[in-house]
Structures are given as structure tokens and as C-alpha cells.
């Protein structure tokens, strides 16, 4: 693994931190990019989430004389509305950004297969260059529809060491330990786990953390339709999920709060000991520049230092969940690109070449297994090992974070909201999820 010591790029972390929530939660192409009289090639790239875009594109253009790139950024919701018309029109982009899960399923038919280019450019062992989950979650059958830009994973709780020290408690590894620690934290006048239950995605992350500790991998069997969502293991996990709202771990009123900015700001300000997030939160809490940007949402100085630990195991004797996740996003070549070779060169640069060095320098987790995330800007030296352990965990994920069926994901989110409001509804709520699952065309 090559280690990056480049200086952090001014203004780029601001883009990364502004996109924290997105990480959790017009055309231009074959007509516009045909080149000019000099023979130069012009490519158009569209997306919603790339930190240091200008710097990355400048580095690519320097490495590829005669090729220029126009990046057209979108807000995430606008991107969802614009993508299909752009890809099916006459002026579509050459390169476009995708997420694993439902977005990939919907847009894979409009993407070129990258395997032939990968084999020619990187050789027969091209898969070794990427985290396996990054490739699997951006493939469709035998087609490599996209390549991962950066990796991310959930299954963590971030904690404020200063708050734990004041309460006189250690980082818990089980729910029983967590409940005891929370009583001490609450006695200091703070929340224990800051949680924005208004957002379905964070409830799903917490539920996956619970069930991946109880019965690792069974949820992916259910997603595939091989196990019922109202099976006993899911009833148990849902009961444990509900207990977080009843035993003092999550404070009252969570259902009316969003994870960003409400819960996140409470955590950064030192008003809560924990928050359940994923590796996308590392740059904003463990780097000096990222933490300063996160602190813009609070009054006063940020608390900390902050660290991450595995989400505690609900049942004593079980291991906490392993990380679950994959590519935060990926890059695809439009099947209609007039310049597929140059477009592939851009995707390779973003996902394997110099673009990975840029992302690593910003404390984003690279998709290239040979690039180490930079720890040059940590707030305290003790965070270096913590960040390196997060990157190591990306090679051994228990499964995906994204559910590839939008209707199933929505049903699970609705069920968890119902369970929070009425823990007595668990069996009925899960039965409704199973009904949606049984009706899917997989």
C-alpha cells in the first residue's frame, strides 16, 4: 500500500464535509464533446459528489494532453431528476456518477462494460487493484458497469473521549455496558447517543448494525428473498433496536430530529457522547481542517478528541458487527460516448490513478487498495491508528450498506419508524416488509 503525504488541498475538504449527508443518504456529451479542429477531445463528466474536482481534473488533463474535461456538478436530488434525460438524449455526458443499489440497477443499461478496458489497461489481475466490495456492488451480472471512487462503511459509533472521561466510563462493547455508560453520561447533563430518527437511512444503519452482530449475513439472505423478514432473528433484532429508545441510550425526541445537522451538531458540540455513523464521518471529526468546518454549525469550539469504535453488540457473548458498506459512489462511461477510450482513461484516473491520491489526501477512503488514506492532518496522534483500522476493515466487510431495491428499502425504513413509535408493532411491521419483499421481481 503506498502512503500519501501530500498536503491537504485548500477548499477541497469543504466540499467533502458539505457532502457528509449525501455520503450517508443538463447534458453535454457525444454532441458537445466531439473535439475541435485541432483534434483535441472534450469530455463531459456529471455527478454530485467529488471533492477537489478542479484539482483532480487539472491533474488528469496534465497527464492526458489533448483531452479536456468539463465537470457539471449537481445537487443530489437534481441529479436524480436530470440523469436519465441526460443519458438518453443526444447531448449526454461521457462519464457519470452512480451509487450502488437502486441507482446502479436503474442506469446500468446506459453504461458501457468496463471489463475489456480494465483487462487491457491493468492486466488480467485488474481486480486486485480494488476492494472486492467496490467492484461487486457496481457490477451487474458479468458486466462491470462502474468503478468505485471512494469507499465507505457503517457499523461504527463515533465517541467523544472528553465526554467519556468526564463521566468516568469506557467505550462499551455490548448493550448492557452501553446502558450503564449512558446512565453516567446522562448524569453529567448530556445525551448518550445523538440520533436523528427522523431520517430512515440512519435507522436502517443502526438496524443493520444490530442484526449483523446477532446473525452476521442473514439480512443479505433476506434482501435476496431467501429468508423471511419476519423470521425470529429479525423479530429479535427489531426488539433490540427498539430497546435503544427505551433504555436511555437514545434520548427522547429523537424521532423529531434529523441526523444532519441536528444530531451531528449536538455531537460535535460535546452535548452527546456517541453518534452512529460511518467512515464518511472521519474527515469531519478526526482531521483539523475537517473538524473546523464541522464546527461552523455550532456555537463555540468543538469538543473531542473523537474516535470510532464498533457498534456495540446487543447480546453479551457476541462480537460487535463488522463493517458493512462498499463504494460510496462510482464512475461509469456512457454507452453513447463518442470518445469511449478517453472516457475510460478518465474513469481509471478517478478510481485507480492520481484521482485516488487526491481523495486520500482529503481523508476520504480510497477505492484503490494500494493507496493509504492520509493521516497527516489528524487532530491528535492517537487517531492515526483508529483511522488505519477503519481502512483495514474495508477489506473484510460483512455485506453491503445499500439495499438494491428501493421499495424494500422504503418498507424497512417505514417499519423501523413504526417500531420506534410503537414497540408493540414489531411483528406486524416486519410482516409488511416481508410482503413487499415477496412481491419484488429480483
CSV table of C-alpha atoms in Angstrom, one decimal:
chain,number,residue,atom,x,y,z
A,1,UNK,CA,0.0,0.0,0.0
A,2,UNK,CA,1.5,3.3,-1.0
A,3,UNK,CA,1.2,6.0,1.6
A,4,UNK,CA,0.3,9.5,0.7
A,5,UNK,CA,2.0,12.5,2.3
A,6,UNK,CA,0.6,15.3,0.0
A,7,UNK,CA,-0.6,18.5,1.7
A,8,UNK,CA,-4.3,18.8,2.0
A,9,UNK,CA,-6.0,20.9,-0.7
A,10,UNK,CA,-7.4,24.3,0.3
A,11,UNK,CA,-11.2,24.4,0.0
A,12,UNK,CA,-11.5,20.7,-1.1
A,13,UNK,CA,-12.3,19.5,2.4
A,14,UNK,CA,-15.2,22.0,2.5
A,15,UNK,CA,-16.7,20.1,-0.4
A,16,UNK,CA,-16.2,16.8,1.3
A,17,UNK,CA,-17.7,17.9,4.6
A,18,UNK,CA,-20.7,19.6,2.9
A,19,UNK,CA,-21.4,16.2,1.3
A,20,UNK,CA,-21.4,14.2,4.5
A,21,UNK,CA,-25.1,13.8,4.5
A,22,UNK,CA,-25.1,12.7,0.8
A,23,UNK,CA,-22.5,10.1,1.6
A,24,UNK,CA,-24.8,8.7,4.1
A,25,UNK,CA,-28.0,9.3,2.4
A,26,UNK,CA,-28.1,19.4,-18.3
A,27,UNK,CA,-26.4,17.3,-20.8
A,28,UNK,CA,-23.2,17.7,-22.8
A,29,UNK,CA,-21.5,14.6,-24.2
A,30,UNK,CA,-21.4,12.9,-27.6
A,31,UNK,CA,-22.6,16.1,-29.3
A,32,UNK,CA,-20.7,18.6,-27.1
A,33,UNK,CA,-17.6,16.5,-26.7
A,34,UNK,CA,-16.7,15.6,-30.3
A,35,UNK,CA,-13.5,17.7,-30.2
A,36,UNK,CA,-12.4,20.7,-32.2
A,37,UNK,CA,-10.5,21.5,-35.3
A,38,UNK,CA,-7.1,20.8,-33.6
A,39,UNK,CA,-8.2,17.2,-32.9
A,40,UNK,CA,-8.4,17.7,-29.1
A,41,UNK,CA,-11.1,15.7,-27.3
A,42,UNK,CA,-13.5,17.3,-24.9
A,43,UNK,CA,-15.2,15.2,-22.3
A,44,UNK,CA,-18.2,16.0,-20.1
A,45,UNK,CA,-18.5,14.5,-16.6
A,46,UNK,CA,-21.5,14.8,-14.4
A,47,UNK,CA,-22.0,14.0,-10.7
A,48,UNK,CA,-22.9,15.2,-7.3
A,49,UNK,CA,-20.1,14.2,-5.0
A,50,UNK,CA,-16.4,14.7,-5.9
A,51,UNK,CA,-14.2,16.6,-3.5
A,52,UNK,CA,-11.4,18.7,-5.1
A,53,UNK,CA,-13.0,18.4,-8.6
A,54,UNK,CA,-11.0,21.2,-10.2
A,55,UNK,CA,-7.7,19.9,-8.8
A,56,UNK,CA,-8.5,16.3,-9.9
A,57,UNK,CA,-9.4,17.4,-13.4
A,58,UNK,CA,-6.3,19.6,-13.8
A,59,UNK,CA,-4.2,16.6,-12.8
A,60,UNK,CA,-5.9,14.4,-15.4
A,61,UNK,CA,-5.6,16.9,-18.2
A,62,UNK,CA,-1.9,17.3,-17.4
A,63,UNK,CA,-1.4,13.6,-17.6
A,64,UNK,CA,-3.5,13.4,-20.8
A,65,UNK,CA,-2.5,16.2,-23.2
A,66,UNK,CA,-5.2,16.9,-25.8
A,67,UNK,CA,-8.1,15.9,-23.5
A,68,UNK,CA,-10.1,18.5,-21.6
A,69,UNK,CA,-12.9,17.8,-19.1
A,70,UNK,CA,-15.9,19.8,-18.2
A,71,UNK,CA,-17.4,18.8,-14.9
A,72,UNK,CA,-21.0,19.7,-14.3
A,73,UNK,CA,-21.9,19.3,-10.6
A,74,UNK,CA,-25.5,18.8,-9.4
A,75,UNK,CA,-27.2,18.8,-6.1
A,76,UNK,CA,-28.1,15.2,-5.4
A,77,UNK,CA,-31.9,15.5,-5.8
A,78,UNK,CA,-31.4,17.5,-9.0
A,79,UNK,CA,-29.0,14.9,-10.3
A,80,UNK,CA,-31.6,12.1,-9.8
A,81,UNK,CA,-34.0,14.1,-12.0
A,82,UNK,CA,-31.5,15.0,-14.7
A,83,UNK,CA,-29.6,11.8,-15.1
A,84,UNK,CA,-31.9,9.7,-17.3
A,85,UNK,CA,-32.8,12.6,-19.7
A,86,UNK,CA,-29.1,13.3,-20.0
A,87,UNK,CA,-28.1,9.8,-20.7
A,88,UNK,CA,-30.8,9.1,-23.3
A,89,UNK,CA,-30.5,12.5,-25.1
A,90,UNK,CA,-28.3,13.4,-28.0
A,91,UNK,CA,-26.1,15.6,-25.8
A,92,UNK,CA,-25.3,13.1,-23.0
A,93,UNK,CA,-22.2,13.0,-20.8
A,94,UNK,CA,-19.3,10.8,-21.4
A,95,UNK,CA,-18.8,10.0,-17.7
A,96,UNK,CA,-21.4,9.9,-15.0
A,97,UNK,CA,-21.5,9.1,-11.3
A,98,UNK,CA,-23.6,6.4,-9.8
A,99,UNK,CA,-24.4,4.9,-6.4
A,100,UNK,CA,-24.6,1.1,-5.7
A,101,UNK,CA,-28.0,-0.2,-5.1
A,102,UNK,CA,-31.1,1.1,-6.9
A,103,UNK,CA,-29.3,3.8,-8.9
A,104,UNK,CA,-26.9,1.2,-10.4
A,105,UNK,CA,-29.8,-1.1,-11.2
A,106,UNK,CA,-31.7,1.7,-13.0
A,107,UNK,CA,-28.8,3.1,-15.0
A,108,UNK,CA,-26.6,0.0,-15.7
A,109,UNK,CA,-28.2,-0.5,-19.2
A,110,UNK,CA,-26.9,3.0,-20.2
A,111,UNK,CA,-23.3,2.3,-19.1
A,112,UNK,CA,-20.5,0.7,-21.1
A,113,UNK,CA,-19.0,-2.5,-19.8
A,114,UNK,CA,-15.6,-1.5,-18.4
A,115,UNK,CA,-14.1,-5.1,-18.2
A,116,UNK,CA,-12.4,-5.0,-21.7
A,117,UNK,CA,-10.7,-1.7,-20.9
A,118,UNK,CA,-9.6,-2.9,-17.4
A,119,UNK,CA,-8.1,-6.1,-18.8
A,120,UNK,CA,-6.2,-4.2,-21.5
A,121,UNK,CA,-5.1,-1.4,-19.2
A,122,UNK,CA,-4.4,-3.1,-15.9
A,123,UNK,CA,-4.0,-6.7,-16.9
A,124,UNK,CA,-5.6,-10.0,-16.0
A,125,UNK,CA,-5.2,-9.3,-12.3
A,126,UNK,CA,-7.1,-6.0,-12.5
A,127,UNK,CA,-9.5,-6.9,-9.7
A,128,UNK,CA,-6.6,-6.9,-7.2
A,129,UNK,CA,-6.4,-3.1,-7.7
A,130,UNK,CA,-9.7,-2.5,-6.0
A,131,UNK,CA,-11.6,-3.6,-2.8
A,132,UNK,CA,-13.7,-6.5,-3.8
A,133,UNK,CA,-16.9,-5.0,-2.4
A,134,UNK,CA,-16.2,-1.9,-4.5
A,135,UNK,CA,-16.3,-3.9,-7.7
A,136,UNK,CA,-19.1,-6.3,-6.7
A,137,UNK,CA,-21.6,-3.6,-5.8
A,138,UNK,CA,-21.0,-1.7,-9.1
A,139,UNK,CA,-21.3,-4.8,-11.3
A,140,UNK,CA,-24.5,-6.2,-12.9
A,141,UNK,CA,-24.2,-9.9,-13.7
A,142,UNK,CA,-20.9,-10.2,-15.6
A,143,UNK,CA,-20.8,-6.5,-16.6
A,144,UNK,CA,-18.6,-4.1,-14.7
A,145,UNK,CA,-20.9,-1.1,-15.1
A,146,UNK,CA,-18.9,1.3,-12.9
A,147,UNK,CA,-15.7,1.6,-10.8
A,148,UNK,CA,-15.6,2.8,-7.2
A,149,UNK,CA,-14.5,6.4,-6.5
A,150,UNK,CA,-14.2,6.2,-2.7
A,151,UNK,CA,-15.2,3.6,-0.1
A,152,UNK,CA,-17.4,4.0,3.0
A,153,UNK,CA,-18.8,1.7,5.6
A,154,UNK,CA,-21.2,1.9,8.6
A,155,UNK,CA,-21.3,-0.2,11.7
A,156,UNK,CA,-19.5,2.3,13.9
A,157,UNK,CA,-20.2,4.6,16.8
A,158,UNK,CA,-18.1,7.7,17.0
A,159,UNK,CA,-17.4,8.8,20.5
A,160,UNK,CA,-16.2,11.9,22.3
A,161,UNK,CA,-13.3,11.0,24.6
A,162,UNK,CA,-13.7,14.1,26.7
A,163,UNK,CA,-17.3,13.3,27.5
A,164,UNK,CA,-16.5,9.7,28.4
A,165,UNK,CA,-13.6,10.8,30.6
A,166,UNK,CA,-15.8,13.3,32.5
A,167,UNK,CA,-18.4,10.5,33.0
A,168,UNK,CA,-15.7,8.1,34.1
A,169,UNK,CA,-16.7,5.3,31.6
A,170,UNK,CA,-15.0,3.3,28.9
A,171,UNK,CA,-16.2,2.6,25.3
A,172,UNK,CA,-18.9,-0.1,25.6
A,173,UNK,CA,-18.8,-3.3,23.6
A,174,UNK,CA,-22.3,-4.6,24.5
A,175,UNK,CA,-25.7,-3.1,25.0
A,176,UNK,CA,-25.5,-3.9,28.8
A,177,UNK,CA,-22.3,-2.0,29.1
A,178,UNK,CA,-23.7,0.8,26.9
A,179,UNK,CA,-26.8,1.2,29.1
A,180,UNK,CA,-24.5,1.5,32.2
A,181,UNK,CA,-22.2,4.0,30.5
A,182,UNK,CA,-25.2,6.1,29.3
A,183,UNK,CA,-26.5,6.4,32.8
A,184,UNK,CA,-23.2,8.0,33.8
A,185,UNK,CA,-23.2,10.3,30.7
A,186,UNK,CA,-26.7,11.5,31.3
A,187,UNK,CA,-25.8,12.3,34.9
A,188,UNK,CA,-23.4,14.8,33.5
A,189,UNK,CA,-26.2,16.6,31.7
A,190,UNK,CA,-25.6,15.2,28.3
A,191,UNK,CA,-27.2,12.9,25.8
A,192,UNK,CA,-25.8,9.5,25.3
A,193,UNK,CA,-26.3,8.5,21.6
A,194,UNK,CA,-27.2,11.5,19.5
A,195,UNK,CA,-29.6,10.1,16.9
A,196,UNK,CA,-31.8,11.7,14.2
A,197,UNK,CA,-34.5,9.1,13.9
A,198,UNK,CA,-36.4,11.4,11.6
A,199,UNK,CA,-34.1,10.0,8.8
A,200,UNK,CA,-34.9,6.5,7.6
A,201,UNK,CA,-31.3,5.9,6.4
A,202,UNK,CA,-29.8,6.2,9.9
A,203,UNK,CA,-32.4,3.9,11.4
A,204,UNK,CA,-31.6,1.4,8.8
A,205,UNK,CA,-27.8,1.7,9.5
A,206,UNK,CA,-28.5,1.1,13.2
A,207,UNK,CA,-30.7,-1.9,12.5
A,208,UNK,CA,-28.1,-3.4,10.2
A,209,UNK,CA,-25.5,-2.9,12.9
A,210,UNK,CA,-27.8,-4.8,15.3
A,211,UNK,CA,-28.7,-7.8,13.1
A,212,UNK,CA,-25.2,-8.1,11.6
A,213,UNK,CA,-24.0,-8.7,15.2
A,214,UNK,CA,-26.8,-11.1,16.1
A,215,UNK,CA,-26.7,-13.2,12.9
A,216,UNK,CA,-24.0,-12.0,10.6
A,217,UNK,CA,-25.1,-12.0,6.9
A,218,UNK,CA,-28.7,-13.1,7.4
A,219,UNK,CA,-30.1,-9.7,6.4
A,220,UNK,CA,-28.5,-10.2,3.0
A,221,UNK,CA,-30.3,-13.5,2.6
A,222,UNK,CA,-33.5,-11.7,3.3
A,223,UNK,CA,-32.7,-9.0,0.8
A,224,UNK,CA,-32.1,-11.8,-1.8
A,225,UNK,CA,-35.5,-13.2,-0.9
A,226,UNK,CA,-34.2,-16.4,0.7
A,227,UNK,CA,-35.2,-15.6,4.3
A,228,UNK,CA,-38.4,-14.0,5.6
A,229,UNK,CA,-38.2,-10.5,7.1
A,230,UNK,CA,-40.5,-11.6,9.9
A,231,UNK,CA,-38.3,-14.6,10.8
A,232,UNK,CA,-37.4,-14.9,14.6
A,233,UNK,CA,-33.9,-13.4,14.1
A,234,UNK,CA,-35.5,-10.3,12.7
A,235,UNK,CA,-38.0,-10.0,15.5
A,236,UNK,CA,-35.2,-10.3,18.0
A,237,UNK,CA,-33.1,-7.7,16.2
A,238,UNK,CA,-36.1,-5.3,15.9
A,239,UNK,CA,-36.7,-5.7,19.6
A,240,UNK,CA,-33.1,-4.8,20.4
A,241,UNK,CA,-33.3,-1.9,18.0
A,242,UNK,CA,-36.4,-0.6,19.8
A,243,UNK,CA,-34.7,-1.0,23.2
A,244,UNK,CA,-32.2,1.7,22.3
A,245,UNK,CA,-35.1,4.2,22.6
A,246,UNK,CA,-36.4,2.8,25.8
A,247,UNK,CA,-33.3,2.2,28.0
A,248,UNK,CA,-31.7,5.7,28.0
A,249,UNK,CA,-29.2,5.1,25.2
A,250,UNK,CA,-31.1,7.3,22.7
A,251,UNK,CA,-32.7,10.4,24.3
A,252,UNK,CA,-36.4,11.2,24.0
A,253,UNK,CA,-37.4,13.3,21.0
A,254,UNK,CA,-35.1,11.6,18.5
A,255,UNK,CA,-37.9,11.0,16.1
A,256,UNK,CA,-38.2,14.7,15.5
A,257,UNK,CA,-34.5,15.3,14.8
A,258,UNK,CA,-32.5,14.8,11.6
A,259,UNK,CA,-29.1,13.2,11.7
A,260,UNK,CA,-27.7,16.2,9.8
A,261,UNK,CA,-27.5,18.8,11.1
A,262,UNK,CA,-29.3,18.2,14.4
A,263,UNK,CA,-27.7,15.1,15.9
A,264,UNK,CA,-24.3,15.7,14.3
A,265,UNK,CA,-24.1,19.2,15.7
A,266,UNK,CA,-25.1,18.0,19.2
A,267,UNK,CA,-22.2,15.5,19.0
A,268,UNK,CA,-19.6,17.9,17.7
A,269,UNK,CA,-20.6,20.5,20.3
A,270,UNK,CA,-19.9,18.0,23.1
A,271,UNK,CA,-23.6,17.6,24.1
A,272,UNK,CA,-23.6,13.9,23.4
A,273,UNK,CA,-21.2,11.1,23.9
A,274,UNK,CA,-21.8,9.0,20.8
A,275,UNK,CA,-23.3,9.1,17.3
A,276,UNK,CA,-23.9,6.1,15.0
A,277,UNK,CA,-22.3,7.0,11.7
A,278,UNK,CA,-19.8,5.5,9.2
A,279,UNK,CA,-16.4,6.1,7.8
A,280,UNK,CA,-17.6,9.2,5.9
A,281,UNK,CA,-17.7,10.9,9.3
A,282,UNK,CA,-13.9,10.5,9.8
A,283,UNK,CA,-12.7,13.5,7.8
A,284,UNK,CA,-15.2,15.8,9.7
A,285,UNK,CA,-14.3,14.7,13.2
A,286,UNK,CA,-10.7,13.4,13.1
A,287,UNK,CA,-8.9,16.0,10.9
A,288,UNK,CA,-8.1,19.5,12.0
A,289,UNK,CA,-9.4,21.1,8.9
A,290,UNK,CA,-12.5,18.9,8.6
A,291,UNK,CA,-13.4,19.4,12.3
A,292,UNK,CA,-13.1,23.2,11.9
A,293,UNK,CA,-15.6,23.0,9.1
A,294,UNK,CA,-17.9,20.8,11.1
A,295,UNK,CA,-17.8,23.3,13.9
A,296,UNK,CA,-19.2,26.0,11.7
A,297,UNK,CA,-22.6,24.5,12.6
A,298,UNK,CA,-22.3,25.1,16.3
A,299,UNK,CA,-21.6,28.0,18.6
A,300,UNK,CA,-18.3,27.8,20.4
A,301,UNK,CA,-15.4,25.3,19.9
A,302,UNK,CA,-15.8,21.7,19.0
A,303,UNK,CA,-15.4,19.0,21.7
A,304,UNK,CA,-13.3,15.9,21.3
A,305,UNK,CA,-11.0,14.3,20.5
A,306,UNK,CA,-13.2,12.0,18.6
A,307,UNK,CA,-12.7,8.4,17.8
A,308,UNK,CA,-14.7,5.5,16.2
A,309,UNK,CA,-15.4,2.1,17.6
A,310,UNK,CA,-17.6,-0.9,16.5
A,311,UNK,CA,-21.3,-0.5,17.2
A,312,UNK,CA,-21.8,-2.5,20.5
A,313,UNK,CA,-23.2,-6.0,20.3
A,314,UNK,CA,-26.8,-6.3,21.5
A,315,UNK,CA,-26.1,-9.7,23.1
A,316,UNK,CA,-23.3,-10.4,25.5
A,317,UNK,CA,-21.0,-13.0,24.1
A,318,UNK,CA,-21.5,-11.9,20.5
A,319,UNK,CA,-19.0,-9.9,18.6
A,320,UNK,CA,-19.9,-6.4,17.5
A,321,UNK,CA,-20.8,-6.1,13.9
A,322,UNK,CA,-18.1,-6.0,11.3
A,323,UNK,CA,-18.2,-3.0,9.0
A,324,UNK,CA,-20.8,-3.1,6.2
A,325,UNK,CA,-20.7,-0.9,3.2
A,326,UNK,CA,-18.8,-0.6,-0.1
A,327,UNK,CA,-18.4,2.1,-2.7
A,328,UNK,CA,-19.7,5.4,-1.6
A,329,UNK,CA,-20.1,6.2,-5.3
A,330,UNK,CA,-18.7,5.1,-8.6
A,331,UNK,CA,-17.9,6.3,-12.1
A,332,UNK,CA,-19.3,4.9,-15.3
A,333,UNK,CA,-18.8,5.5,-19.0
A,334,UNK,CA,-21.9,6.3,-21.0
A,335,UNK,CA,-22.7,3.7,-23.7
A,336,UNK,CA,-23.3,6.6,-26.0
A,337,UNK,CA,-20.0,8.4,-25.5
A,338,UNK,CA,-18.3,9.4,-28.7
A,339,UNK,CA,-14.9,9.0,-27.0
A,340,UNK,CA,-15.1,5.8,-25.0
A,341,UNK,CA,-11.3,5.3,-24.8
A,342,UNK,CA,-10.7,8.8,-23.4
A,343,UNK,CA,-13.7,8.5,-21.1
A,344,UNK,CA,-12.3,5.2,-19.8
A,345,UNK,CA,-9.0,6.9,-19.2
A,346,UNK,CA,-10.8,9.5,-17.0
A,347,UNK,CA,-12.6,6.8,-15.0
A,348,UNK,CA,-9.4,4.9,-14.5
A,349,UNK,CA,-7.7,8.1,-13.3
A,350,UNK,CA,-10.6,8.8,-10.9
A,351,UNK,CA,-10.7,5.3,-9.4
A,352,UNK,CA,-7.2,3.9,-9.7
A,353,UNK,CA,-4.8,6.7,-10.7
A,354,UNK,CA,-4.0,10.2,-9.5
A,355,UNK,CA,-7.6,10.9,-8.5
A,356,UNK,CA,-7.2,8.4,-5.7
A,357,UNK,CA,-4.2,10.3,-4.3
A,358,UNK,CA,-6.3,13.5,-4.2
A,359,UNK,CA,-9.2,11.8,-2.4
A,360,UNK,CA,-6.8,10.1,0.1
A,361,UNK,CA,-5.2,13.4,0.9
A,362,UNK,CA,-8.6,14.7,2.0
A,363,UNK,CA,-9.1,11.8,4.4
A,364,UNK,CA,-11.6,10.1,2.1
A,365,UNK,CA,-11.1,6.3,2.0
A,366,UNK,CA,-9.6,5.4,-1.5
A,367,UNK,CA,-11.1,2.6,-3.6
A,368,UNK,CA,-7.6,1.6,-4.8
A,369,UNK,CA,-6.2,-0.9,-2.3
A,370,UNK,CA,-2.7,0.4,-2.9
A,371,UNK,CA,-3.4,3.9,-1.7
A,372,UNK,CA,-3.4,4.6,2.0
A,373,UNK,CA,-5.6,7.3,3.5
A,374,UNK,CA,-3.7,10.3,4.6
A,375,UNK,CA,-3.4,10.8,8.4
A,376,UNK,CA,-1.2,13.9,8.2
A,377,UNK,CA,-4.0,16.3,9.5
A,378,UNK,CA,-5.3,14.3,12.5
A,379,UNK,CA,-6.3,16.3,15.5
A,380,UNK,CA,-4.3,14.1,17.9
A,381,UNK,CA,-1.7,11.5,17.1
A,382,UNK,CA,-3.8,8.7,18.7
A,383,UNK,CA,-6.3,9.0,15.9
A,384,UNK,CA,-3.9,7.6,13.3
A,385,UNK,CA,-4.2,4.0,14.4
A,386,UNK,CA,-8.0,4.4,14.6
A,387,UNK,CA,-8.2,5.6,11.0
A,388,UNK,CA,-5.9,2.9,9.8
A,389,UNK,CA,-8.1,0.3,11.4
A,390,UNK,CA,-11.1,1.7,9.6
A,391,UNK,CA,-9.3,1.3,6.3
A,392,UNK,CA,-8.3,-2.2,7.1
A,393,UNK,CA,-11.9,-3.1,7.9
A,394,UNK,CA,-12.9,-2.1,4.3
A,395,UNK,CA,-11.2,-5.3,3.1
A,396,UNK,CA,-13.4,-7.5,5.3
A,397,UNK,CA,-17.0,-6.2,5.1
A,398,UNK,CA,-19.8,-8.4,6.3
A,399,UNK,CA,-22.0,-7.1,3.5
A,400,UNK,CA,-23.4,-4.0,1.7
A,401,UNK,CA,-25.0,-0.9,3.3
A,402,UNK,CA,-27.2,-0.1,0.3
A,403,UNK,CA,-30.4,-2.2,-0.3
A,404,UNK,CA,-30.6,-2.6,-4.1
A,405,UNK,CA,-34.5,-2.5,-4.2
A,406,UNK,CA,-35.9,1.0,-3.5
A,407,UNK,CA,-39.3,-0.4,-2.5
A,408,UNK,CA,-37.8,-2.8,0.0
A,409,UNK,CA,-35.6,-0.1,1.5
A,410,UNK,CA,-38.5,2.3,1.9
A,411,UNK,CA,-40.6,-0.5,3.5
A,412,UNK,CA,-37.8,-1.2,6.0
A,413,UNK,CA,-37.4,2.4,6.8
A,414,UNK,CA,-41.2,2.8,7.4
A,415,UNK,CA,-41.2,-0.3,9.6
A,416,UNK,CA,-38.4,1.0,11.8
A,417,UNK,CA,-40.2,4.3,12.2
A,418,UNK,CA,-43.3,2.4,13.3
A,419,UNK,CA,-41.3,0.3,15.7
A,420,UNK,CA,-39.8,3.5,17.3
A,421,UNK,CA,-43.3,4.9,17.8
A,422,UNK,CA,-44.9,1.7,19.0
A,423,UNK,CA,-42.6,-1.2,20.0
A,424,UNK,CA,-45.6,-3.4,20.2
A,425,UNK,CA,-45.9,-3.2,16.4
A,426,UNK,CA,-42.8,-5.2,15.7
A,427,UNK,CA,-44.3,-8.4,14.3
A,428,UNK,CA,-46.8,-6.5,12.2
A,429,UNK,CA,-44.2,-4.0,10.9
A,430,UNK,CA,-41.9,-6.8,9.8
A,431,UNK,CA,-44.7,-8.7,8.2
A,432,UNK,CA,-45.3,-5.7,6.0
A,433,UNK,CA,-41.6,-5.6,5.0
A,434,UNK,CA,-41.9,-9.3,4.1
A,435,UNK,CA,-45.0,-8.6,2.0
A,436,UNK,CA,-43.0,-6.1,-0.1
A,437,UNK,CA,-40.0,-8.4,-0.3
A,438,UNK,CA,-42.2,-11.3,-1.6
A,439,UNK,CA,-43.6,-9.1,-4.3
A,440,UNK,CA,-40.2,-8.0,-5.7
A,441,UNK,CA,-39.1,-9.0,-9.2
A,442,UNK,CA,-35.5,-9.9,-8.4
